[in-house]
CSV table of C-alpha atoms and ligand atoms in Angstrom, one decimal:
chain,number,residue,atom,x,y,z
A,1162,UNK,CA,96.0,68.6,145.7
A,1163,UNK,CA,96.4,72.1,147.5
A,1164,UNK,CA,93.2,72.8,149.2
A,1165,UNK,CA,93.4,76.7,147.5
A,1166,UNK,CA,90.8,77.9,150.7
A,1167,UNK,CA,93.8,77.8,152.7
A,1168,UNK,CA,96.3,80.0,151.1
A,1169,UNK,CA,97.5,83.1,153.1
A,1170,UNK,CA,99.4,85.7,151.6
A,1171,UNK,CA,102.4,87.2,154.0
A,1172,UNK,CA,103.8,90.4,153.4
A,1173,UNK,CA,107.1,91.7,155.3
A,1174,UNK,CA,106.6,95.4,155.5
A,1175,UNK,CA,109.4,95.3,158.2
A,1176,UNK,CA,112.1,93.0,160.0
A,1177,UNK,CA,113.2,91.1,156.9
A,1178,UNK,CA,116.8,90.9,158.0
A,1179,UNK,CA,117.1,93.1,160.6
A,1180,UNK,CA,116.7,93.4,164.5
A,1181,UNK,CA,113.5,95.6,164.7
A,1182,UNK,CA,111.1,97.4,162.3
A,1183,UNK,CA,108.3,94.2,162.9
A,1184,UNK,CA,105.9,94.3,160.8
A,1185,UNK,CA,103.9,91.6,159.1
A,1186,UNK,CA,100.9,92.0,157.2
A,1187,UNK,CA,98.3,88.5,156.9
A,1188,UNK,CA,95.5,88.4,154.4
A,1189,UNK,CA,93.7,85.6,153.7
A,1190,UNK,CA,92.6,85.2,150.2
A,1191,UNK,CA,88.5,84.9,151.3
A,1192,UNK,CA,88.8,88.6,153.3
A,1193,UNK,CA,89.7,92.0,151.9
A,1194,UNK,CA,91.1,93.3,155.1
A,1195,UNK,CA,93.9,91.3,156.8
A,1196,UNK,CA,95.9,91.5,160.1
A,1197,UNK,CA,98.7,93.5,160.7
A,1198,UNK,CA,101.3,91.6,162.9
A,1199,UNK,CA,103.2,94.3,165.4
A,1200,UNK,CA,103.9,97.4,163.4
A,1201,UNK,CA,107.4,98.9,164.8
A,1202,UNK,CA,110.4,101.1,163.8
A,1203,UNK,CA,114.4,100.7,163.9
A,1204,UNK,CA,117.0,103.8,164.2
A,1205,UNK,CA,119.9,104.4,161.5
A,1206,UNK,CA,123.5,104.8,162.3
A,1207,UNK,CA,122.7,108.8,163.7
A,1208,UNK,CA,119.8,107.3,165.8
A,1209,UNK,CA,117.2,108.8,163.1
A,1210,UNK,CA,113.8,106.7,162.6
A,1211,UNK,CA,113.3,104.4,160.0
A,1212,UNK,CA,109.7,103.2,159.4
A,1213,UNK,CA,108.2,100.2,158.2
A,1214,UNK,CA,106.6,99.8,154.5
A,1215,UNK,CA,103.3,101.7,154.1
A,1216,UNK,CA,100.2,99.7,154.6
A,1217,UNK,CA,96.6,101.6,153.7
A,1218,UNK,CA,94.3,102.0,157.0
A,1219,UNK,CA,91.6,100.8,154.8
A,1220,UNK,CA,92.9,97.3,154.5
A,1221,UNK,CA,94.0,96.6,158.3
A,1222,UNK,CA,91.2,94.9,159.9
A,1223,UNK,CA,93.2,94.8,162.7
A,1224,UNK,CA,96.8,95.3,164.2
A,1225,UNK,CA,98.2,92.8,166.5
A,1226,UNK,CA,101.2,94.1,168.9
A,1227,UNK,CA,103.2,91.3,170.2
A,1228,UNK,CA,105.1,93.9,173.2
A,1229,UNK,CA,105.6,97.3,174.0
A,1230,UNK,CA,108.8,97.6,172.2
A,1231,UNK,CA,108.9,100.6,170.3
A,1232,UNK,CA,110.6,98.1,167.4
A,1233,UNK,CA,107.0,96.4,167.4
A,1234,UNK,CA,104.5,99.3,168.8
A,1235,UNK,CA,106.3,102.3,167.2
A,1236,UNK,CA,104.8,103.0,164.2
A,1237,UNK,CA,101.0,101.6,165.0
A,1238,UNK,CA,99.6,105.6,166.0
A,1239,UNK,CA,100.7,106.2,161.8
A,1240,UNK,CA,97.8,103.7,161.0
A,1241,UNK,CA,95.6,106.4,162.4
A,1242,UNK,CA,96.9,109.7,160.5
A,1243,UNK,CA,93.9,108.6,158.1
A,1244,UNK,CA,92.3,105.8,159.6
A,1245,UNK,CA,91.1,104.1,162.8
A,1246,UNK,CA,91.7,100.5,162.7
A,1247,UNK,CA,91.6,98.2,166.2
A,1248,UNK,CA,94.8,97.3,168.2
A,1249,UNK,CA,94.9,94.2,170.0
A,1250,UNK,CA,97.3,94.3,172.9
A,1251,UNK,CA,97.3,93.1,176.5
A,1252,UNK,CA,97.1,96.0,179.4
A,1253,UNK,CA,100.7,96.3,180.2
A,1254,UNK,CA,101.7,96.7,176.4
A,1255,UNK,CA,99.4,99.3,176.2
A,1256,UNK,CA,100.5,101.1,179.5
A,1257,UNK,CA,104.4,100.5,178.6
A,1258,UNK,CA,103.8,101.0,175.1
A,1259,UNK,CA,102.0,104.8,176.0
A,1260,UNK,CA,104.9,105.7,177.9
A,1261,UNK,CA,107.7,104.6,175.4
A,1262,UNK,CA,105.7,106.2,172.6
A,1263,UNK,CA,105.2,110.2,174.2
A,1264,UNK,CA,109.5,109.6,175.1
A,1265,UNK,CA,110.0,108.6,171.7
A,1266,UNK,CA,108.3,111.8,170.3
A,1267,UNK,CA,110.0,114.0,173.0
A,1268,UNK,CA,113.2,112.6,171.5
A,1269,UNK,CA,112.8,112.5,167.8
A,1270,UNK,CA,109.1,114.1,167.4
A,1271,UNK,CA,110.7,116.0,164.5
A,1272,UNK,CA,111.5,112.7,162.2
A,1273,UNK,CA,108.1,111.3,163.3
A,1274,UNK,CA,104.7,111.8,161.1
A,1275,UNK,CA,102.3,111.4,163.8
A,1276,UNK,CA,101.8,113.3,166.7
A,1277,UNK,CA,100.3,112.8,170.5
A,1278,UNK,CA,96.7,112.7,168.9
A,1279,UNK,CA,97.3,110.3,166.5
A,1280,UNK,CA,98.8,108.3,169.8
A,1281,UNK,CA,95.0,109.1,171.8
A,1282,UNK,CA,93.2,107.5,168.4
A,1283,UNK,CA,95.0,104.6,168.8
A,1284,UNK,CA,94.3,104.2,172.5
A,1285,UNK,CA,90.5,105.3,171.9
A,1286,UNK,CA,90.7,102.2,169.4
A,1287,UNK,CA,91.9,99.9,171.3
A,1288,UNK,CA,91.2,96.4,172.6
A,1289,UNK,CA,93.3,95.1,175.4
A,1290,UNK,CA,92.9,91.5,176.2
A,1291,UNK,CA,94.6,88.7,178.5
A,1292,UNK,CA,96.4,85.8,177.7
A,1293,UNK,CA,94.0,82.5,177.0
A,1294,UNK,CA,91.2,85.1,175.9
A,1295,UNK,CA,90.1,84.6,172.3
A,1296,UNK,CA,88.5,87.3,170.1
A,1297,UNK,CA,87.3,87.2,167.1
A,1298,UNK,CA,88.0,90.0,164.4
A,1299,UNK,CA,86.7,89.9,160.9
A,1300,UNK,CA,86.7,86.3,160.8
A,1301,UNK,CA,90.2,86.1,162.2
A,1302,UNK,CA,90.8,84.1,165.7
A,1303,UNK,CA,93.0,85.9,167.6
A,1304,UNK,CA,95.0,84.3,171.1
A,1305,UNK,CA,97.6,85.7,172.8
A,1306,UNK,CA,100.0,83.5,175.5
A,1307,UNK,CA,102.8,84.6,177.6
A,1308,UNK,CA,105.9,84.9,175.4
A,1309,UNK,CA,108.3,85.6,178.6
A,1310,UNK,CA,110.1,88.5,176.8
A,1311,UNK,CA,109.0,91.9,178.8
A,1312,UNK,CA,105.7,92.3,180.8
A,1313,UNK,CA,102.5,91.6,178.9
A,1314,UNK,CA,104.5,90.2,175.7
A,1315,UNK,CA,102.4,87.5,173.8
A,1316,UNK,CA,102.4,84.9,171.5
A,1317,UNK,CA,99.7,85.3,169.0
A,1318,UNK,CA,98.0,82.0,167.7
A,1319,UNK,CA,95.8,83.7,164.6
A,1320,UNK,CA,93.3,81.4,162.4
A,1321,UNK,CA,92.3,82.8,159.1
A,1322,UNK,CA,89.4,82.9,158.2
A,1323,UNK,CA,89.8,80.2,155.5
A,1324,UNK,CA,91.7,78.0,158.7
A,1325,UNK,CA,95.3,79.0,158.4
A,1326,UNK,CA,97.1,78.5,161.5
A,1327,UNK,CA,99.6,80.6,162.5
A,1328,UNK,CA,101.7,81.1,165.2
A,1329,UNK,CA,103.8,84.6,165.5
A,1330,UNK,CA,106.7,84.7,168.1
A,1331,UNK,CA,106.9,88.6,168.4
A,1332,UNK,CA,110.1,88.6,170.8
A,1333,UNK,CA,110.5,85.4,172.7
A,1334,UNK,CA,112.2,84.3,175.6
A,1335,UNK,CA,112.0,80.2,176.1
A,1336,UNK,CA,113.4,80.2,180.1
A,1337,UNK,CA,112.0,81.5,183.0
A,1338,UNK,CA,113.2,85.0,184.7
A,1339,UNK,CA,113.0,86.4,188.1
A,1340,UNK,CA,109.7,88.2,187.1
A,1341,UNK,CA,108.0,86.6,184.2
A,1342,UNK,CA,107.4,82.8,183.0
A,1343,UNK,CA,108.8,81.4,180.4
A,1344,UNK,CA,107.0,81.7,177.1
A,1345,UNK,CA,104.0,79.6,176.8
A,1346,UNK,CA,103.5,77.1,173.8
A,1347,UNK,CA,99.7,75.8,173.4
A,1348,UNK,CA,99.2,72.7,172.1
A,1349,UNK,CA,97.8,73.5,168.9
A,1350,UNK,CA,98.2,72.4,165.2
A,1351,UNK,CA,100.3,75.6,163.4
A,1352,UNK,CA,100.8,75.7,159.8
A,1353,UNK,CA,102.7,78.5,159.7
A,1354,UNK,CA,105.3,79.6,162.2
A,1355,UNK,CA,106.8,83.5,161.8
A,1356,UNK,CA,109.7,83.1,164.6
A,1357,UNK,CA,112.2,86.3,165.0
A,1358,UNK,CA,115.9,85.3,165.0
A,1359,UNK,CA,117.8,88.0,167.2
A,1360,UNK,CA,120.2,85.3,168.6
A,1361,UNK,CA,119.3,82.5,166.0
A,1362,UNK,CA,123.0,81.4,165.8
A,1363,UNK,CA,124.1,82.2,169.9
A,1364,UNK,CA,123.8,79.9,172.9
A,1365,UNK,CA,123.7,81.7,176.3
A,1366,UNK,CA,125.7,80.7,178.8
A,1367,UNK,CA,123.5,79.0,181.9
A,1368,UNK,CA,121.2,81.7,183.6
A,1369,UNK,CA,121.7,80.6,186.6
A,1370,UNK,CA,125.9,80.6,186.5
A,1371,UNK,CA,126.2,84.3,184.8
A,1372,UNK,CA,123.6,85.8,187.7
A,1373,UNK,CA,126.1,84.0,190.0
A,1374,UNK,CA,129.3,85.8,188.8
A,1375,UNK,CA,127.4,88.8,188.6
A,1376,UNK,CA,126.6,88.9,191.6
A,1377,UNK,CA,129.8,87.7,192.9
A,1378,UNK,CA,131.1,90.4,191.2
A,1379,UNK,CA,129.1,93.2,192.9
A,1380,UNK,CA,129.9,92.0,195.9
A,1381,UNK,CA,133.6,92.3,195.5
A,1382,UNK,CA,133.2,95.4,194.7
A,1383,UNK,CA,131.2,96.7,197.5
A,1384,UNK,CA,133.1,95.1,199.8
A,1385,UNK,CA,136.1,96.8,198.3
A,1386,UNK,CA,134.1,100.2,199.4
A,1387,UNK,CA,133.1,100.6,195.6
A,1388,UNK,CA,130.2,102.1,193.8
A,1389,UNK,CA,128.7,99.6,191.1
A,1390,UNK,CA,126.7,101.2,187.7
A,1391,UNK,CA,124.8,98.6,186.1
A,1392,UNK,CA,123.5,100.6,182.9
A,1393,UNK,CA,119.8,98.8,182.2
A,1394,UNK,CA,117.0,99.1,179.6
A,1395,UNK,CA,114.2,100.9,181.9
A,1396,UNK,CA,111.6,98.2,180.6
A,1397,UNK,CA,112.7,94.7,181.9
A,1398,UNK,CA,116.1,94.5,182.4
A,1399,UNK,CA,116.2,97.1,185.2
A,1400,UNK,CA,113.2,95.0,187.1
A,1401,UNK,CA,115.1,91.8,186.5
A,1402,UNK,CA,118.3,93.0,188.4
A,1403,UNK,CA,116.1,94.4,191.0
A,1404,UNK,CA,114.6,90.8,191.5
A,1405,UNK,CA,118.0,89.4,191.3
A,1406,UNK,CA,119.6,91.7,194.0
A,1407,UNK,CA,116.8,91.2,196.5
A,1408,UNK,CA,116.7,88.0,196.6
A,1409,UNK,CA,120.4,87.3,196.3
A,1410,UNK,CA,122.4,90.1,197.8
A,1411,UNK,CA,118.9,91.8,200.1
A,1412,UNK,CA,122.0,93.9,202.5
A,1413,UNK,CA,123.0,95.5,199.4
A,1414,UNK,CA,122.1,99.5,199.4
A,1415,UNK,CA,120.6,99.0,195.4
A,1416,UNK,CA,119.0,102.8,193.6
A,1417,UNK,CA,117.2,103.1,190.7
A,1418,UNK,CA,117.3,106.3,188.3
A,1419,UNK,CA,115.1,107.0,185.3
A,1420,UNK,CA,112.5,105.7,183.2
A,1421,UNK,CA,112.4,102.4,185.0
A,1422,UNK,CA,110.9,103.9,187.8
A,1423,UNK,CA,107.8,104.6,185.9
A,1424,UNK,CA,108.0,101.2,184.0
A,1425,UNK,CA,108.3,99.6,187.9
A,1426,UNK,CA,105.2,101.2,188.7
A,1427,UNK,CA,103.4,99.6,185.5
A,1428,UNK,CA,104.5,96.5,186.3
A,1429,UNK,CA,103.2,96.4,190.2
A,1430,UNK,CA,99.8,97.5,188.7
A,1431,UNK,CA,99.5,94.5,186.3
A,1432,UNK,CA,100.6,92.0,189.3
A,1433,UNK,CA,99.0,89.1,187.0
A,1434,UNK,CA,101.1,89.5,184.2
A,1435,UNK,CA,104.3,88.7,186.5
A,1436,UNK,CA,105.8,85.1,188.0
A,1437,UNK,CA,105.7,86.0,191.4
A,1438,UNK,CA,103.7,89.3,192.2
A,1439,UNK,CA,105.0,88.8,195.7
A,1440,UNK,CA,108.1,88.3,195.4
A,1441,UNK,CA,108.5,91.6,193.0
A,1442,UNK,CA,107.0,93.7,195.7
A,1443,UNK,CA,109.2,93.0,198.3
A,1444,UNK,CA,112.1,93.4,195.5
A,1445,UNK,CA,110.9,96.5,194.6
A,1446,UNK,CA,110.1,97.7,198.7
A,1447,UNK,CA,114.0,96.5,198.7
A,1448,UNK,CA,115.3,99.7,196.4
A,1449,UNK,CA,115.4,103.1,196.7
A,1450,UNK,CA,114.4,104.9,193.8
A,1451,UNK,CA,116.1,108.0,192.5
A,1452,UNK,CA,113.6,111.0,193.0
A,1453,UNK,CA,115.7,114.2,191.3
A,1454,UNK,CA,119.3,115.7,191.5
A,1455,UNK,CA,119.7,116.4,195.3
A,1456,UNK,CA,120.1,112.4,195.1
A,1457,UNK,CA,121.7,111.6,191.9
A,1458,UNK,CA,124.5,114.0,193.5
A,1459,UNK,CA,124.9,111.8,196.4
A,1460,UNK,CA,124.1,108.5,196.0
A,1461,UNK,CA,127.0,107.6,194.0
A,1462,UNK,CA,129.9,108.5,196.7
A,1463,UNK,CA,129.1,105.6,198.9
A,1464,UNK,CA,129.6,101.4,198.1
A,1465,UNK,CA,125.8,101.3,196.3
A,1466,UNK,CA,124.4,99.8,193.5
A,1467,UNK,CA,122.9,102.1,191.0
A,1468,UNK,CA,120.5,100.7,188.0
A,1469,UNK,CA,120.4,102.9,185.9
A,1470,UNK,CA,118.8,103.8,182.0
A,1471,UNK,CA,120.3,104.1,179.1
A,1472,UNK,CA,121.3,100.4,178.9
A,1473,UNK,CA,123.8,101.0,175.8
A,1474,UNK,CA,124.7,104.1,177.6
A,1475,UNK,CA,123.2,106.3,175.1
A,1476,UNK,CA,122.5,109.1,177.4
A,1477,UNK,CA,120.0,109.0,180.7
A,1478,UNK,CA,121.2,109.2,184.2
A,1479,UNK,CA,123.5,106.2,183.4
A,1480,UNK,CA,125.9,108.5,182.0
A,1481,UNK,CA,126.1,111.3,184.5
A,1482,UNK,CA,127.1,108.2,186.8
A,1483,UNK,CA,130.0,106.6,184.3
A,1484,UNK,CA,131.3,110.3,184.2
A,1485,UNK,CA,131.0,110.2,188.5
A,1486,UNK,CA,132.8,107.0,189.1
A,1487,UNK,CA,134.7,105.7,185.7
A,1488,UNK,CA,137.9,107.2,187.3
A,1489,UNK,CA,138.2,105.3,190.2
A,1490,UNK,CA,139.7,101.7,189.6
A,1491,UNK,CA,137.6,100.2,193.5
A,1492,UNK,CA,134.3,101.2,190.9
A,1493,UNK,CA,132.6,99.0,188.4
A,1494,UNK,CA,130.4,99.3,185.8
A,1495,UNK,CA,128.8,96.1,184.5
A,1496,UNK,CA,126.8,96.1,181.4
A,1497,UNK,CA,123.5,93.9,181.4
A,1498,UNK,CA,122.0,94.4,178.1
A,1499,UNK,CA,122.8,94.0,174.4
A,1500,UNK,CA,124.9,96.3,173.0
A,1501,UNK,CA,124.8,97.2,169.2
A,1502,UNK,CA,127.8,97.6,167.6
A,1503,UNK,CA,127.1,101.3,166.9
A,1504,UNK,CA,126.8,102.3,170.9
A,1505,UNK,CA,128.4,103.8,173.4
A,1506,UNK,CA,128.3,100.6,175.5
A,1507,UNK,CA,129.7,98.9,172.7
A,1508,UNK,CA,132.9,101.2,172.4
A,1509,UNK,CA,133.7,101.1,176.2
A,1510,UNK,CA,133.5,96.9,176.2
A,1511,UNK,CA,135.9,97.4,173.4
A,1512,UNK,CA,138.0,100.0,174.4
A,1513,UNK,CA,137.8,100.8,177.9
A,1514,UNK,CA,137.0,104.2,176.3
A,1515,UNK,CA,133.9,106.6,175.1
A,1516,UNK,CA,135.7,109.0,172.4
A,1517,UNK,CA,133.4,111.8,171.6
A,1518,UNK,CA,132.6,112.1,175.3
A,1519,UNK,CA,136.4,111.9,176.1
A,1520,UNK,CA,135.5,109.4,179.3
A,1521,UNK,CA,138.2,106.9,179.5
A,1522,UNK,CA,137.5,104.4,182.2
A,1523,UNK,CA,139.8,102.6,185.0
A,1524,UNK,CA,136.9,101.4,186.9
A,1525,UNK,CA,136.3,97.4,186.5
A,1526,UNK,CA,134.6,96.8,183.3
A,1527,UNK,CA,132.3,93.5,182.4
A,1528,UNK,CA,129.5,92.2,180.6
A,1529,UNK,CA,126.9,89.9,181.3
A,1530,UNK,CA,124.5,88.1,179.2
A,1531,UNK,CA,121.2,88.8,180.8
A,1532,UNK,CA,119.1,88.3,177.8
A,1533,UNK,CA,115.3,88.9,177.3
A,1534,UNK,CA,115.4,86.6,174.1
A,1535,UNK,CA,116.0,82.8,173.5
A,1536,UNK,CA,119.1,81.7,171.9
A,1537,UNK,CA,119.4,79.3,168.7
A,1538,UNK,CA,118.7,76.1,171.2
A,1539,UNK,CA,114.8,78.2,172.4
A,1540,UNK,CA,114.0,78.9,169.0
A,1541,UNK,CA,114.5,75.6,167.8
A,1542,UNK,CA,112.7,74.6,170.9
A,1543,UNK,CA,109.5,76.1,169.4
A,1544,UNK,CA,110.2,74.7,166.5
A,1545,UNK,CA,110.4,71.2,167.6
A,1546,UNK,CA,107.0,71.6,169.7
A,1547,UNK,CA,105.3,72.4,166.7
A,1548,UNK,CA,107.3,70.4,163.9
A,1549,UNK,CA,104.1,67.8,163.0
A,1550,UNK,CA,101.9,70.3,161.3
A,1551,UNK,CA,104.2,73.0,160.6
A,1552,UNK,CA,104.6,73.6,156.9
A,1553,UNK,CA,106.0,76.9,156.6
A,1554,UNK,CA,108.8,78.8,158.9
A,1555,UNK,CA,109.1,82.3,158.1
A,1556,UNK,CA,112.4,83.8,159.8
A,1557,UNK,CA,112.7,87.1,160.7
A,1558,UNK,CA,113.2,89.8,163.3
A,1559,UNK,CA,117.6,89.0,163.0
A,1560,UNK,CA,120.7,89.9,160.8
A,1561,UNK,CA,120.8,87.6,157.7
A,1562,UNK,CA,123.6,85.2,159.9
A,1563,UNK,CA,121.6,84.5,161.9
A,1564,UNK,CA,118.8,83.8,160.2
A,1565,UNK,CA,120.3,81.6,157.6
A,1566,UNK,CA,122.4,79.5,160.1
A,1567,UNK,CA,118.4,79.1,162.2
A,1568,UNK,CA,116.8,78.0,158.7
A,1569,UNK,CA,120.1,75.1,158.3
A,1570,UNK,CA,119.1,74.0,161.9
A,1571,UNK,CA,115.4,74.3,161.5
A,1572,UNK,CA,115.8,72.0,158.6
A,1573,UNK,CA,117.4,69.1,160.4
A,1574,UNK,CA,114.4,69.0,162.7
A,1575,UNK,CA,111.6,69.5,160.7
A,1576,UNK,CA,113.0,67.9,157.1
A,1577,UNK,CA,112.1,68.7,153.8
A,1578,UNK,CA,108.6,69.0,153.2
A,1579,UNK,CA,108.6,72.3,155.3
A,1580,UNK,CA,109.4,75.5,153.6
A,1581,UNK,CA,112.0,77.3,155.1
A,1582,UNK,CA,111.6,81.6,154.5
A,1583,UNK,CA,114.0,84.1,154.9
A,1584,UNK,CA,112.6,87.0,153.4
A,1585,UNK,CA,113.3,90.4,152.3
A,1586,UNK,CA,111.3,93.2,153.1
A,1587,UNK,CA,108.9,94.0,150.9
A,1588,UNK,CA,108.5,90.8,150.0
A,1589,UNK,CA,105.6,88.7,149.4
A,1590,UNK,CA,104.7,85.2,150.6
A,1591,UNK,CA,102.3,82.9,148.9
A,1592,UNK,CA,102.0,80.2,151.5
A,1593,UNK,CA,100.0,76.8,151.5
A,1594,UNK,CA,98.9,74.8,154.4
B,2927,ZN,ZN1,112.1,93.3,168.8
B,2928,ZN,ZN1,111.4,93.3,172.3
C-alpha cells in the first residue's frame, strides 16, 4: 500500500540533460505553494542566455539556491518582476551571487528580463542562513550542509510537509580542497536523492598527484626565466591555486588579475565558511593582486605566476596575457578549469591555436584537472551513504552520457526497488516514498 500523504510531485524547469540551467520545482500534494530548488541559466553556442521554464511567483513558497553559480542563482531576481517570494541562501552565496549577477547584466543585460531592482527585491527578500541551521517555511524543513563545491555551497536536506525526504546535491564536490571541506553528508533517512551528474561517467586523477605535476611544472618554468598564465574561474579556482602556491612553492612571485580579486575579498569576510581561515590569509598576504594597467603592463615580463579570469579564456585580463607571452616558447600557460567544447580554452588545448583572434601559441601548453565537482566514484559515494532509504534518484545537472552511464552504476548499488530518473526538462515526476 502507497501511503498517498507522501507523494511529491518534481518538476524539472531546468538541468534535465544539461550542465547548468538548475532548476527544480517541489510540491507536495498537502501545500499549494512548493519549493523552488536553485533557479539558474545556461549560455547557447553565441554565449546568449537561456532561461529556465517559467514558474508563477504565486506558487513559490520559497526558492532554495544551492551556490552562487550563475547556472543555479541566475535567473532567481525574474521571480521578482511580479512577485516577492523568499530566498534561502547562506551569506557568501548571497555576497558572490550579487557580484556575479550585476557582471552578468553588464555583459548581456540586453538578453536579460530583469534589471538591478528586480536584483535589490531579491536581496530585500532574502534569508541567509548557516549550515546545520534549520528553518521552517510553509511547512517545508529546510537544512543546508557544506557541499565543498565553491564557498558557501550547500546541500539541502528538505522535508515536505507530508514527510518527504529529500536530499538535493546542487553542485558537489566529495574531497577536500585547499580551502573548503569536503561536502558533508548527515546521517539522515532520504527518500529522494536529486544528485547533478557533471562528471557522472569521469574519474579524476589523484588530487594530490596532478597538484604535484602542476606545480612541478611551474617551477620549470620559472626557473627557466619564464612567465606562467594560469587562466582561472574568479570564484574558486583562482583561490584554490592561490592556496596551492603558498603553501607549496611560498618563493614564487604569484599576481592575481580580475574578478577574483573581489571574490578573494568575499571569501576572507566569511572566514567560517572556509577549511582553514588561517591558512587562506597568509595565502592570500602571499600574492600580489593586480590593481589597474600600469601593472598588467609589467608584471608579465618577469619569471611570475599570473592567475588570471576568464578560465576558458573567454575574454578578461587572461587574454591580454596569452596575447603578452604565447610567443615565447620559455612561457607557459596551464589551464585549470573545464573547458567546454565551444571555448577558446578548448581550441588552444586542441590546436595550439585561437582562430578568430589569430594567436597561435609556442609557449608550453597543459591542462590540469583541478575540478570543483566529484567524479562518477563521489557521486556514487552519496549514493551509497544513503542507499537504505533511498527510493527514488533523480539525475540531473550532466549531458545525457553521463547521466545514463551514473543511473547503470547507481543501479548496481542500490538494486531494483529504487527508481532510477533521468528526466527531460519539462518533465514531471510523480514520486512515492
Ligand atoms: Zn552548476
Ligand atoms: Zn557550480
Amino acid at each position: 500500500m502507497v501511503d498517498m500523504s507522501k507523494i511529491v510531485k518534481v518538476k524539472i524547469l531546468g538541468s534535465g540533460g544539461e550542465v547548468g540551467r538548475a532548476a527544480i520545482f517541489v510540491n507536495d500534494r498537502s501545500n499549494n505553494k512548493g519549493v523552488l530548488l536553485d533557479y539558474g541559466i545556461n549560455f547557447d553556442e553565441e554565449g546568449l542566455p537561456r532561461f529556465p521554464e517559467h514558474i508563477r511567483p504565486i506558487d513559490v513558497g520559497a526558492i532554495v539556491v544551492s551556490h552562487a553559480h550563475l547556472d543555479h542563482i541566475g535567473a532567481v531576481p525574474r521571480l521578482y518582476v511580479s512577485g516577492k517570494p523568499l530566498t534561502i541562501a547562506t551569506k557568501p552565496t548571497f555576497e558572490v551571487g550579487n557580484m556575479l549577477i550585476k557582471d552578468f547584466l553588464k555583459i548581456s543585460g540586453y538578453y536579460v528580463d530583469y534589471s538591478e531592482d528586480e536584483v535589490l527585491s531579491m536581496y530585500e527578500h532574502s534569508l541567509s542562513i548557516d549550515y546545520g541551521e534549520e528553518v521552517e517555511v510553509n511547512g517545508y524543513t529546510i537544512l543546508f550542509t557544506s557541499a565543498g563545491h565553491i564557498i558557501g555551497s550547500s546541500l539541502t536536506y528538505l522535508e515536505t510537509p507530508s514527510g518527504h525526504r529529500i536530499l538535493y546535491t546542487g553542485d558537489v564536490n566529495t574531497i577536500q580542497t585547499w580551502t573548503l571541506t569536503k561536502a558533508e553528508l548527515w546521517p539522515m533517512k532520504i527518500d529522494t536523492l536529486i544528485i547533478e551528474s557533471t562528471y557522472g561517467r569521469v574519474k579524476h586523477p589523484p588530487r594530490h598527484d596532478t597538484e604535484r605535476r602542476l606545480i612541478e611544472s611551474i617551477e620549470e618554468v620559472l626557473d627557466s626565466g619564464g612567465t606562467v598564465l594560469i587562466p582561472a574561474f574568479s570564484v574558486g579556482r583562482s583561490q584554490e591555486v592561490i592556496s596551492l602556491l603558498a603553501a607549496e612553492l611560498p618563493h614564487a612571485r604569484v599576481y592575481v588579475d580580475g574578478m577574483a580579486r573581489d571574490i578573494t575579498e568575499i571569501y576572507l569576510k566569511n572566514k567560517k565558511f572556509l577549511r582553514d581561515p588561517s591558512m587562506f590569509s597568509k595565502a592570500v598576504e602571499n600574492t600580489k593582486f593586480v590593481k589597474g594597467w600600469q601593472d598588467r603592463r609589467r608584471i608579465w615580463r618577469k619569471p611570475v605566476v599570473i592567475i588570471a579570469s576568464a578560465g576558458m579564456l573567454k575574454g578578461g585580463p587572461a587574454l591580454y596575457y596569452l596575447k603578452k607571452i604565447a610567443d615565447n616558447t620559455r612561457n607557459a600557460v596551464f589551464l585549470v578549469s573545464y573547458q567546454s567544447p565551444d571555448s577558446p580554452g578548448h581550441e588552444i588545448l586542441e590546436t595550439g591555436r585561437i582562430n578568430e583572434l589569430g594567436i597561435e601559441v609556442k609557449a608550453r601548453l597543459q591542462w590540469f584537472d583541478l575540478s570543483s565537482h566529484a567524479g562518477k566514484d563521489g557521486l556514487l559515494e552519496i549514493i551509497y551513504h544513503y542507499r537504505h532509504t533511498l527510493k527514488n534518484i533523480v539525475i540531473i545537472h550532466g549531458e545525457d552520457e553521463s547521466r545514463t552511464y551514473l543511473a547503470n552504476e547507481a543501479r548496481e548499488i542500490v538494486g531494483n526497488d529504487v527508481n532510477i530518473y533521468t528526466p527531460s526538462n519539462r518533465q514531471e515526476l510523480i514520486l512515492e516514498t
